[in-house]
Amino acid sequence: MRVLGVDPGLTRCGVGVVEGVAGRPLTMLGVGVVRTPADADLSHRLLAVEQGLEQWLDEHRPEFVAVERVFSQHNVRTVMGTAQASAVAMLCAARRGIPVALHTPSEVKAAVTGTGRADKAQVGAMVTRLLRLSAPPKPADAADALALAICHIWRAPAHNRLQQAVARHTGNAHTVNAPKGRTA
């Protein structure tokens, strides 16, 4: 399974591609950040995020896109920018028929470190260890994107079984949140 993790943001949108399956060593295929200037017009910043994500999708051809679920913060401006970048990531994936999974920050931290209250340094250290890297990816947005991809790979088997059970129970042949004919 190849997953593009996206840690959404307008100034720095972290991206990371991980390949593998649960229970086996994972491989990092790429990591980086799509950057936009803080003083640019919002529409141009969103366009730049879209263009950057499209390049990552073209280059790495992921089977899934895992995006950090936007959560409520006190700074409404930050939440809005994060939500807008998140929507761009989901749009890019949907345009290509790639299933999208949303994971909360605490879910990702728990999957990678064992605790949903881990700090950025702990997440970076575990991503480094799990992917057998020589150093933590910088900036933290890049490490967070890899953590999202790892979380999805590890949680996908259980999520798929749950969706299949729901589909059997409701008589729906297609899974929830996946394009027709594809399972998440």
Short mmCIF file of N, CA and C in Angstrom, two decimals:
data_model
loop_
_atom_site.label_atom_id
_atom_site.label_comp_id
_atom_site.label_asym_id
_atom_site.label_seq_id
_atom_site.Cartn_x
_atom_site.Cartn_y
_atom_site.Cartn_z
N MET A 1 0.85 -1.16 0.00
CA MET A 1 0.00 0.00 0.00
C MET A 1 0.90 1.23 0.00
N ARG A 2 0.58 2.17 -0.87
CA ARG A 2 1.34 3.42 -0.96
C ARG A 2 0.42 4.57 -0.56
N VAL A 3 0.86 5.34 0.46
CA VAL A 3 0.03 6.39 1.02
C VAL A 3 0.77 7.72 0.99
N LEU A 4 0.06 8.75 0.52
CA LEU A 4 0.55 10.13 0.61
C LEU A 4 -0.07 10.74 1.85
N GLY A 5 0.76 11.09 2.83
CA GLY A 5 0.29 11.78 4.02
C GLY A 5 0.38 13.28 3.79
N VAL A 6 -0.65 14.01 4.22
CA VAL A 6 -0.68 15.47 4.05
C VAL A 6 -0.98 16.11 5.40
N ASP A 7 -0.02 16.92 5.87
CA ASP A 7 -0.22 17.73 7.07
C ASP A 7 -0.56 19.13 6.55
N PRO A 8 -1.86 19.46 6.45
CA PRO A 8 -2.27 20.66 5.75
C PRO A 8 -1.87 21.95 6.45
N GLY A 9 -1.52 22.93 5.63
CA GLY A 9 -1.18 24.25 6.10
C GLY A 9 -1.00 25.16 4.91
N LEU A 10 -1.21 26.44 5.09
CA LEU A 10 -1.05 27.38 3.98
C LEU A 10 0.40 27.80 3.79
N THR A 11 1.11 28.04 4.87
CA THR A 11 2.51 28.45 4.76
C THR A 11 3.40 27.25 4.49
N ARG A 12 3.17 26.17 5.24
CA ARG A 12 3.90 24.92 5.06
C ARG A 12 2.90 23.77 5.07
N CYS A 13 2.79 23.08 3.96
CA CYS A 13 1.92 21.91 3.85
C CYS A 13 2.86 20.70 3.75
N GLY A 14 2.93 19.93 4.84
CA GLY A 14 3.82 18.78 4.86
C GLY A 14 3.29 17.66 4.00
N VAL A 15 4.19 17.00 3.28
CA VAL A 15 3.83 15.86 2.43
C VAL A 15 4.86 14.74 2.63
N GLY A 16 4.36 13.52 2.65
CA GLY A 16 5.26 12.38 2.79
C GLY A 16 4.61 11.14 2.22
N VAL A 17 5.39 10.34 1.54
CA VAL A 17 4.89 9.11 0.92
C VAL A 17 5.57 7.91 1.58
N VAL A 18 4.73 6.99 2.05
CA VAL A 18 5.22 5.77 2.69
C VAL A 18 4.57 4.58 2.00
N GLU A 19 5.37 3.53 1.85
CA GLU A 19 4.86 2.31 1.23
C GLU A 19 5.08 1.14 2.18
N GLY A 20 4.10 0.24 2.21
CA GLY A 20 4.24 -0.95 3.03
C GLY A 20 2.90 -1.48 3.46
N VAL A 21 2.93 -2.46 4.34
CA VAL A 21 1.72 -3.06 4.90
C VAL A 21 1.92 -3.20 6.40
N ALA A 22 0.82 -3.26 7.12
CA ALA A 22 0.87 -3.42 8.57
C ALA A 22 1.63 -4.69 8.93
N GLY A 23 2.48 -4.59 9.93
CA GLY A 23 3.22 -5.75 10.40
C GLY A 23 4.54 -6.00 9.70
N ARG A 24 4.87 -5.19 8.71
CA ARG A 24 6.13 -5.33 7.98
C ARG A 24 6.86 -3.99 7.99
N PRO A 25 8.16 -4.00 7.77
CA PRO A 25 8.90 -2.72 7.71
C PRO A 25 8.35 -1.82 6.60
N LEU A 26 8.27 -0.53 6.91
CA LEU A 26 7.75 0.46 5.97
C LEU A 26 8.91 1.17 5.27
N THR A 27 8.61 1.74 4.10
CA THR A 27 9.62 2.44 3.32
C THR A 27 9.15 3.85 3.00
N MET A 28 9.99 4.83 3.29
CA MET A 28 9.69 6.20 2.89
C MET A 28 10.10 6.38 1.43
N LEU A 29 9.18 6.88 0.62
CA LEU A 29 9.48 7.12 -0.79
C LEU A 29 9.76 8.59 -1.08
N GLY A 30 9.31 9.45 -0.20
CA GLY A 30 9.56 10.88 -0.39
C GLY A 30 8.99 11.68 0.76
N VAL A 31 9.59 12.82 1.03
CA VAL A 31 9.11 13.71 2.08
C VAL A 31 9.48 15.14 1.72
N GLY A 32 8.61 16.07 2.08
CA GLY A 32 8.89 17.47 1.79
C GLY A 32 7.81 18.38 2.31
N VAL A 33 7.86 19.61 1.84
CA VAL A 33 6.91 20.62 2.25
C VAL A 33 6.56 21.47 1.03
N VAL A 34 5.27 21.71 0.84
CA VAL A 34 4.82 22.66 -0.17
C VAL A 34 4.69 24.00 0.56
N ARG A 35 5.45 24.99 0.12
CA ARG A 35 5.48 26.29 0.80
C ARG A 35 4.78 27.36 -0.04
N THR A 36 4.16 28.30 0.69
CA THR A 36 3.58 29.47 0.03
C THR A 36 3.96 30.70 0.84
N PRO A 37 4.15 31.84 0.18
CA PRO A 37 4.50 33.07 0.91
C PRO A 37 3.30 33.60 1.71
N ALA A 38 3.55 33.94 2.97
CA ALA A 38 2.50 34.42 3.86
C ALA A 38 1.86 35.71 3.37
N ASP A 39 2.59 36.49 2.59
CA ASP A 39 2.06 37.79 2.13
C ASP A 39 1.33 37.69 0.79
N ALA A 40 1.24 36.49 0.21
CA ALA A 40 0.56 36.33 -1.08
C ALA A 40 -0.95 36.29 -0.87
N ASP A 41 -1.67 36.59 -1.93
CA ASP A 41 -3.14 36.53 -1.93
C ASP A 41 -3.57 35.09 -1.64
N LEU A 42 -4.63 34.93 -0.85
CA LEU A 42 -5.11 33.61 -0.45
C LEU A 42 -5.37 32.71 -1.65
N SER A 43 -6.00 33.24 -2.68
CA SER A 43 -6.31 32.40 -3.85
C SER A 43 -5.04 31.88 -4.51
N HIS A 44 -3.99 32.69 -4.54
CA HIS A 44 -2.73 32.25 -5.13
C HIS A 44 -2.02 31.22 -4.24
N ARG A 45 -2.18 31.39 -2.94
CA ARG A 45 -1.59 30.42 -2.02
C ARG A 45 -2.27 29.06 -2.17
N LEU A 46 -3.59 29.04 -2.26
CA LEU A 46 -4.32 27.78 -2.45
C LEU A 46 -3.95 27.13 -3.78
N LEU A 47 -3.78 27.94 -4.81
CA LEU A 47 -3.37 27.42 -6.12
C LEU A 47 -1.98 26.80 -6.02
N ALA A 48 -1.08 27.44 -5.28
CA ALA A 48 0.28 26.91 -5.12
C ALA A 48 0.26 25.58 -4.36
N VAL A 49 -0.59 25.49 -3.33
CA VAL A 49 -0.72 24.23 -2.60
C VAL A 49 -1.25 23.15 -3.54
N GLU A 50 -2.25 23.49 -4.33
CA GLU A 50 -2.81 22.51 -5.28
C GLU A 50 -1.75 22.05 -6.28
N GLN A 51 -1.00 22.98 -6.83
CA GLN A 51 0.03 22.61 -7.81
C GLN A 51 1.10 21.73 -7.18
N GLY A 52 1.49 22.06 -5.95
CA GLY A 52 2.49 21.24 -5.26
C GLY A 52 1.99 19.84 -4.99
N LEU A 53 0.75 19.72 -4.52
CA LEU A 53 0.18 18.40 -4.25
C LEU A 53 0.01 17.60 -5.54
N GLU A 54 -0.39 18.26 -6.61
CA GLU A 54 -0.53 17.55 -7.89
C GLU A 54 0.81 16.98 -8.34
N GLN A 55 1.91 17.71 -8.11
CA GLN A 55 3.24 17.19 -8.45
C GLN A 55 3.57 15.94 -7.65
N TRP A 56 3.24 15.97 -6.36
CA TRP A 56 3.48 14.80 -5.52
C TRP A 56 2.63 13.61 -5.97
N LEU A 57 1.38 13.87 -6.33
CA LEU A 57 0.50 12.80 -6.80
C LEU A 57 1.01 12.23 -8.13
N ASP A 58 1.47 13.10 -9.03
CA ASP A 58 2.02 12.65 -10.31
C ASP A 58 3.27 11.79 -10.12
N GLU A 59 4.15 12.25 -9.25
CA GLU A 59 5.43 11.57 -9.06
C GLU A 59 5.30 10.24 -8.32
N HIS A 60 4.44 10.19 -7.30
CA HIS A 60 4.41 9.01 -6.44
C HIS A 60 3.22 8.08 -6.63
N ARG A 61 2.19 8.51 -7.30
CA ARG A 61 1.02 7.67 -7.61
C ARG A 61 0.51 6.87 -6.40
N PRO A 62 0.13 7.55 -5.32
CA PRO A 62 -0.34 6.83 -4.13
C PRO A 62 -1.69 6.16 -4.37
N GLU A 63 -1.95 5.12 -3.59
CA GLU A 63 -3.24 4.43 -3.63
C GLU A 63 -4.24 5.08 -2.68
N PHE A 64 -3.73 5.78 -1.67
CA PHE A 64 -4.55 6.45 -0.67
C PHE A 64 -3.91 7.78 -0.31
N VAL A 65 -4.73 8.70 0.15
CA VAL A 65 -4.24 9.97 0.68
C VAL A 65 -4.78 10.09 2.11
N ALA A 66 -3.88 10.30 3.06
CA ALA A 66 -4.25 10.47 4.46
C ALA A 66 -4.01 11.93 4.84
N VAL A 67 -5.06 12.59 5.30
CA VAL A 67 -5.00 14.02 5.62
C VAL A 67 -5.32 14.20 7.10
N GLU A 68 -4.59 15.11 7.73
CA GLU A 68 -4.89 15.40 9.13
C GLU A 68 -6.23 16.09 9.23
N ARG A 69 -7.09 15.57 10.08
CA ARG A 69 -8.42 16.15 10.31
C ARG A 69 -8.23 17.46 11.06
N VAL A 70 -8.87 18.50 10.54
CA VAL A 70 -8.79 19.81 11.17
C VAL A 70 -9.54 19.77 12.49
N PHE A 71 -8.91 20.29 13.52
CA PHE A 71 -9.56 20.34 14.82
C PHE A 71 -9.66 21.79 15.28
N SER A 72 -10.57 22.04 16.17
CA SER A 72 -10.83 23.40 16.63
C SER A 72 -9.67 23.93 17.45
N GLN A 73 -9.25 25.13 17.10
CA GLN A 73 -8.22 25.82 17.84
C GLN A 73 -8.76 27.18 18.23
N HIS A 74 -8.04 27.88 19.08
CA HIS A 74 -8.48 29.20 19.49
C HIS A 74 -8.25 30.23 18.38
N ASN A 75 -7.26 30.01 17.53
CA ASN A 75 -6.93 30.95 16.47
C ASN A 75 -7.74 30.59 15.22
N VAL A 76 -8.84 31.31 15.00
CA VAL A 76 -9.75 31.01 13.88
C VAL A 76 -9.03 31.16 12.55
N ARG A 77 -8.15 32.13 12.43
CA ARG A 77 -7.43 32.34 11.16
C ARG A 77 -6.58 31.12 10.81
N THR A 78 -5.91 30.56 11.81
CA THR A 78 -5.10 29.36 11.58
C THR A 78 -5.98 28.18 11.18
N VAL A 79 -7.09 28.00 11.87
CA VAL A 79 -8.01 26.91 11.56
C VAL A 79 -8.52 27.04 10.13
N MET A 80 -8.88 28.25 9.73
CA MET A 80 -9.40 28.45 8.37
C MET A 80 -8.36 28.09 7.32
N GLY A 81 -7.13 28.55 7.49
CA GLY A 81 -6.08 28.23 6.53
C GLY A 81 -5.81 26.74 6.45
N THR A 82 -5.78 26.08 7.62
CA THR A 82 -5.57 24.64 7.65
C THR A 82 -6.72 23.90 6.97
N ALA A 83 -7.94 24.34 7.24
CA ALA A 83 -9.12 23.71 6.62
C ALA A 83 -9.10 23.90 5.10
N GLN A 84 -8.71 25.08 4.66
CA GLN A 84 -8.66 25.33 3.21
C GLN A 84 -7.61 24.46 2.54
N ALA A 85 -6.42 24.35 3.15
CA ALA A 85 -5.37 23.49 2.59
C ALA A 85 -5.81 22.02 2.61
N SER A 86 -6.51 21.63 3.66
CA SER A 86 -7.03 20.27 3.77
C SER A 86 -8.02 19.98 2.63
N ALA A 87 -8.89 20.94 2.37
CA ALA A 87 -9.87 20.77 1.29
C ALA A 87 -9.17 20.64 -0.06
N VAL A 88 -8.11 21.40 -0.27
CA VAL A 88 -7.36 21.30 -1.53
C VAL A 88 -6.79 19.89 -1.68
N ALA A 89 -6.24 19.34 -0.60
CA ALA A 89 -5.68 17.98 -0.66
C ALA A 89 -6.76 16.96 -1.00
N MET A 90 -7.92 17.10 -0.36
CA MET A 90 -9.01 16.15 -0.63
C MET A 90 -9.51 16.29 -2.06
N LEU A 91 -9.58 17.52 -2.56
CA LEU A 91 -10.02 17.77 -3.93
C LEU A 91 -9.05 17.13 -4.93
N CYS A 92 -7.76 17.33 -4.72
CA CYS A 92 -6.76 16.75 -5.63
C CYS A 92 -6.89 15.23 -5.69
N ALA A 93 -7.08 14.60 -4.52
CA ALA A 93 -7.23 13.14 -4.48
C ALA A 93 -8.52 12.71 -5.15
N ALA A 94 -9.62 13.39 -4.83
CA ALA A 94 -10.93 13.03 -5.39
C ALA A 94 -10.93 13.16 -6.91
N ARG A 95 -10.27 14.17 -7.42
CA ARG A 95 -10.19 14.39 -8.88
C ARG A 95 -9.58 13.17 -9.57
N ARG A 96 -8.69 12.47 -8.87
CA ARG A 96 -8.01 11.30 -9.44
C ARG A 96 -8.66 9.98 -9.01
N GLY A 97 -9.71 10.05 -8.21
CA GLY A 97 -10.37 8.84 -7.74
C GLY A 97 -9.60 8.12 -6.64
N ILE A 98 -8.73 8.85 -5.93
CA ILE A 98 -7.94 8.25 -4.86
C ILE A 98 -8.71 8.40 -3.55
N PRO A 99 -8.93 7.31 -2.82
CA PRO A 99 -9.63 7.41 -1.54
C PRO A 99 -8.86 8.28 -0.54
N VAL A 100 -9.61 9.04 0.25
CA VAL A 100 -9.04 9.92 1.26
C VAL A 100 -9.47 9.45 2.64
N ALA A 101 -8.54 9.44 3.57
CA ALA A 101 -8.84 9.13 4.97
C ALA A 101 -8.41 10.32 5.80
N LEU A 102 -9.26 10.69 6.76
CA LEU A 102 -8.94 11.77 7.69
C LEU A 102 -8.58 11.16 9.03
N HIS A 103 -7.47 11.60 9.60
CA HIS A 103 -7.01 11.11 10.90
C HIS A 103 -6.79 12.30 11.82
N THR A 104 -7.24 12.18 13.06
CA THR A 104 -7.04 13.26 14.03
C THR A 104 -5.58 13.28 14.48
N PRO A 105 -5.11 14.44 14.94
CA PRO A 105 -3.74 14.50 15.44
C PRO A 105 -3.48 13.50 16.57
N SER A 106 -4.41 13.34 17.50
CA SER A 106 -4.18 12.41 18.60
C SER A 106 -4.18 10.95 18.11
N GLU A 107 -4.98 10.65 17.11
CA GLU A 107 -4.99 9.31 16.52
C GLU A 107 -3.64 8.99 15.88
N VAL A 108 -3.08 9.95 15.17
CA VAL A 108 -1.78 9.77 14.52
C VAL A 108 -0.68 9.60 15.57
N LYS A 109 -0.69 10.47 16.57
CA LYS A 109 0.32 10.39 17.64
C LYS A 109 0.24 9.04 18.35
N ALA A 110 -0.98 8.60 18.65
CA ALA A 110 -1.15 7.32 19.33
C ALA A 110 -0.66 6.16 18.48
N ALA A 111 -0.94 6.20 17.19
CA ALA A 111 -0.51 5.12 16.30
C ALA A 111 1.01 5.04 16.20
N VAL A 112 1.66 6.18 16.15
CA VAL A 112 3.10 6.21 15.91
C VAL A 112 3.92 6.11 17.20
N THR A 113 3.44 6.75 18.28
CA THR A 113 4.24 6.79 19.51
C THR A 113 3.67 5.96 20.65
N GLY A 114 2.39 5.61 20.56
CA GLY A 114 1.75 4.88 21.64
C GLY A 114 0.96 5.77 22.58
N THR A 115 1.06 7.09 22.40
CA THR A 115 0.28 8.02 23.22
C THR A 115 -0.24 9.17 22.36
N GLY A 116 -1.50 9.51 22.56
CA GLY A 116 -2.11 10.59 21.80
C GLY A 116 -1.67 11.97 22.25
N ARG A 117 -0.83 12.03 23.30
CA ARG A 117 -0.36 13.31 23.83
C ARG A 117 1.12 13.56 23.51
N ALA A 118 1.67 12.80 22.59
CA ALA A 118 3.09 12.95 22.24
C ALA A 118 3.35 14.34 21.66
N ASP A 119 4.57 14.84 21.88
CA ASP A 119 4.92 16.13 21.30
C ASP A 119 5.60 15.93 19.94
N LYS A 120 5.88 17.05 19.27
CA LYS A 120 6.45 16.98 17.92
C LYS A 120 7.77 16.22 17.90
N ALA A 121 8.60 16.42 18.93
CA ALA A 121 9.90 15.74 18.98
C ALA A 121 9.72 14.23 19.07
N GLN A 122 8.76 13.77 19.88
CA GLN A 122 8.51 12.33 20.01
C GLN A 122 8.01 11.74 18.70
N VAL A 123 7.12 12.46 18.00
CA VAL A 123 6.62 11.98 16.71
C VAL A 123 7.77 11.89 15.71
N GLY A 124 8.58 12.94 15.65
CA GLY A 124 9.74 12.94 14.73
C GLY A 124 10.70 11.80 15.02
N ALA A 125 10.96 11.55 16.31
CA ALA A 125 11.87 10.46 16.68
C ALA A 125 11.32 9.10 16.28
N MET A 126 10.03 8.88 16.49
CA MET A 126 9.44 7.59 16.12
C MET A 126 9.35 7.40 14.61
N VAL A 127 9.02 8.47 13.89
CA VAL A 127 9.00 8.38 12.42
C VAL A 127 10.39 8.00 11.93
N THR A 128 11.42 8.62 12.50
CA THR A 128 12.80 8.33 12.13
C THR A 128 13.12 6.86 12.37
N ARG A 129 12.72 6.37 13.52
CA ARG A 129 12.98 4.97 13.88
C ARG A 129 12.19 4.00 13.00
N LEU A 130 10.90 4.27 12.84
CA LEU A 130 10.03 3.36 12.08
C LEU A 130 10.43 3.26 10.61
N LEU A 131 10.92 4.36 10.06
CA LEU A 131 11.29 4.37 8.63
C LEU A 131 12.79 4.18 8.43
N ARG A 132 13.50 3.92 9.54
CA ARG A 132 14.94 3.68 9.49
C ARG A 132 15.69 4.82 8.79
N LEU A 133 15.39 6.06 9.21
CA LEU A 133 16.03 7.24 8.64
C LEU A 133 17.24 7.63 9.50
N SER A 134 18.16 8.37 8.92
CA SER A 134 19.34 8.78 9.68
C SER A 134 19.05 9.97 10.59
N ALA A 135 18.02 10.75 10.28
CA ALA A 135 17.66 11.91 11.10
C ALA A 135 16.19 12.22 10.91
N PRO A 136 15.58 12.90 11.88
CA PRO A 136 14.16 13.25 11.74
C PRO A 136 13.96 14.20 10.56
N PRO A 137 12.90 14.00 9.79
CA PRO A 137 12.61 14.93 8.68
C PRO A 137 12.35 16.33 9.23
N LYS A 138 12.82 17.34 8.52
CA LYS A 138 12.60 18.73 8.90
C LYS A 138 11.87 19.43 7.77
N PRO A 139 11.00 20.37 8.04
CA PRO A 139 10.51 20.75 9.35
C PRO A 139 9.54 19.70 9.90
N ALA A 140 8.99 19.98 11.08
CA ALA A 140 8.09 19.03 11.75
C ALA A 140 6.88 18.70 10.88
N ASP A 141 6.46 19.62 10.01
CA ASP A 141 5.31 19.35 9.13
C ASP A 141 5.58 18.15 8.23
N ALA A 142 6.83 18.00 7.79
CA ALA A 142 7.20 16.87 6.94
C ALA A 142 7.13 15.56 7.74
N ALA A 143 7.65 15.58 8.97
CA ALA A 143 7.58 14.38 9.82
C ALA A 143 6.13 14.03 10.13
N ASP A 144 5.30 15.05 10.36
CA ASP A 144 3.88 14.81 10.63
C ASP A 144 3.19 14.16 9.44
N ALA A 145 3.56 14.57 8.23
CA ALA A 145 2.97 13.97 7.02
C ALA A 145 3.32 12.49 6.92
N LEU A 146 4.57 12.15 7.23
CA LEU A 146 4.97 10.74 7.23
C LEU A 146 4.22 9.97 8.31
N ALA A 147 4.03 10.59 9.48
CA ALA A 147 3.29 9.94 10.56
C ALA A 147 1.85 9.66 10.13
N LEU A 148 1.25 10.58 9.39
CA LEU A 148 -0.11 10.36 8.87
C LEU A 148 -0.15 9.15 7.95
N ALA A 149 0.82 9.04 7.06
CA ALA A 149 0.87 7.90 6.14
C ALA A 149 1.06 6.59 6.90
N ILE A 150 1.96 6.59 7.90
CA ILE A 150 2.19 5.40 8.71
C ILE A 150 0.91 5.01 9.44
N CYS A 151 0.26 5.99 10.05
CA CYS A 151 -0.99 5.74 10.78
C CYS A 151 -2.01 5.08 9.85
N HIS A 152 -2.14 5.59 8.64
CA HIS A 152 -3.13 5.02 7.73
C HIS A 152 -2.79 3.58 7.35
N ILE A 153 -1.54 3.33 7.06
CA ILE A 153 -1.13 1.97 6.69
C ILE A 153 -1.43 1.01 7.83
N TRP A 154 -1.14 1.40 9.04
CA TRP A 154 -1.34 0.52 10.18
C TRP A 154 -2.81 0.35 10.53
N ARG A 155 -3.62 1.37 10.31
CA ARG A 155 -5.03 1.30 10.69
C ARG A 155 -5.94 0.86 9.55
N ALA A 156 -5.46 0.85 8.34
CA ALA A 156 -6.30 0.50 7.18
C ALA A 156 -6.90 -0.90 7.27
N PRO A 157 -6.15 -1.93 7.67
CA PRO A 157 -6.76 -3.27 7.72
C PRO A 157 -7.99 -3.33 8.64
N ALA A 158 -7.90 -2.74 9.81
CA ALA A 158 -9.04 -2.73 10.74
C ALA A 158 -10.16 -1.88 10.19
N HIS A 159 -9.82 -0.75 9.60
CA HIS A 159 -10.82 0.14 9.02
C HIS A 159 -11.56 -0.57 7.87
N ASN A 160 -10.83 -1.29 7.05
CA ASN A 160 -11.44 -2.02 5.93
C ASN A 160 -12.41 -3.09 6.43
N ARG A 161 -12.01 -3.82 7.47
CA ARG A 161 -12.90 -4.85 8.03
C ARG A 161 -14.17 -4.22 8.59
N LEU A 162 -14.03 -3.08 9.24
CA LEU A 162 -15.19 -2.38 9.79
C LEU A 162 -16.12 -1.94 8.67
N GLN A 163 -15.56 -1.36 7.61
CA GLN A 163 -16.39 -0.91 6.49
C GLN A 163 -17.09 -2.08 5.80
N GLN A 164 -16.40 -3.21 5.67
CA GLN A 164 -17.01 -4.38 5.05
C GLN A 164 -18.15 -4.91 5.91
N ALA A 165 -17.98 -4.89 7.23
CA ALA A 165 -19.05 -5.34 8.12
C ALA A 165 -20.25 -4.42 8.03
N VAL A 166 -20.01 -3.12 7.97
CA VAL A 166 -21.11 -2.16 7.83
C VAL A 166 -21.81 -2.37 6.50
N ALA A 167 -21.04 -2.59 5.44
CA ALA A 167 -21.63 -2.80 4.12
C ALA A 167 -22.50 -4.06 4.10
N ARG A 168 -22.02 -5.14 4.75
CA ARG A 168 -22.81 -6.37 4.81
C ARG A 168 -24.09 -6.16 5.60
N HIS A 169 -23.97 -5.43 6.69
CA HIS A 169 -25.12 -5.18 7.56
C HIS A 169 -26.18 -4.32 6.87
N THR A 170 -25.74 -3.32 6.12
CA THR A 170 -26.69 -2.41 5.47
C THR A 170 -27.07 -2.87 4.07
N GLY A 171 -26.37 -3.89 3.58
CA GLY A 171 -26.66 -4.37 2.23
C GLY A 171 -26.03 -3.49 1.15
N ASN A 172 -25.16 -2.59 1.55
CA ASN A 172 -24.49 -1.69 0.61
C ASN A 172 -23.22 -2.36 0.13
N ALA A 173 -23.10 -2.55 -1.15
CA ALA A 173 -21.96 -3.24 -1.73
C ALA A 173 -20.71 -2.36 -1.77
N HIS A 174 -20.85 -1.06 -1.63
CA HIS A 174 -19.71 -0.14 -1.70
C HIS A 174 -19.38 0.37 -0.32
N THR A 175 -18.10 0.64 -0.10
CA THR A 175 -17.68 1.12 1.20
C THR A 175 -17.95 2.62 1.33
N VAL A 176 -18.01 3.04 2.56
CA VAL A 176 -18.24 4.45 2.87
C VAL A 176 -16.99 5.25 2.54
N ASN A 177 -17.15 6.42 1.95
CA ASN A 177 -16.06 7.36 1.68
C ASN A 177 -15.07 6.85 0.62
N ALA A 178 -15.42 5.87 -0.15
CA ALA A 178 -14.53 5.41 -1.22
C ALA A 178 -15.28 5.50 -2.55
N PRO A 179 -14.56 5.89 -3.61
CA PRO A 179 -15.21 5.93 -4.93
C PRO A 179 -15.73 4.55 -5.31
N LYS A 180 -16.74 4.53 -6.13
CA LYS A 180 -17.37 3.29 -6.57
C LYS A 180 -16.32 2.32 -7.12
N GLY A 181 -16.35 1.11 -6.61
CA GLY A 181 -15.44 0.08 -7.10
C GLY A 181 -14.12 0.00 -6.35
N ARG A 182 -13.85 0.96 -5.45
CA ARG A 182 -12.59 0.94 -4.70
C ARG A 182 -12.90 0.85 -3.21
N THR A 183 -12.04 0.18 -2.49
CA THR A 183 -12.22 0.13 -1.04
C THR A 183 -11.12 0.94 -0.38
N ALA A 184 -11.44 1.47 0.76
CA ALA A 184 -10.43 2.28 1.49
C ALA A 184 -9.62 1.41 2.41
#
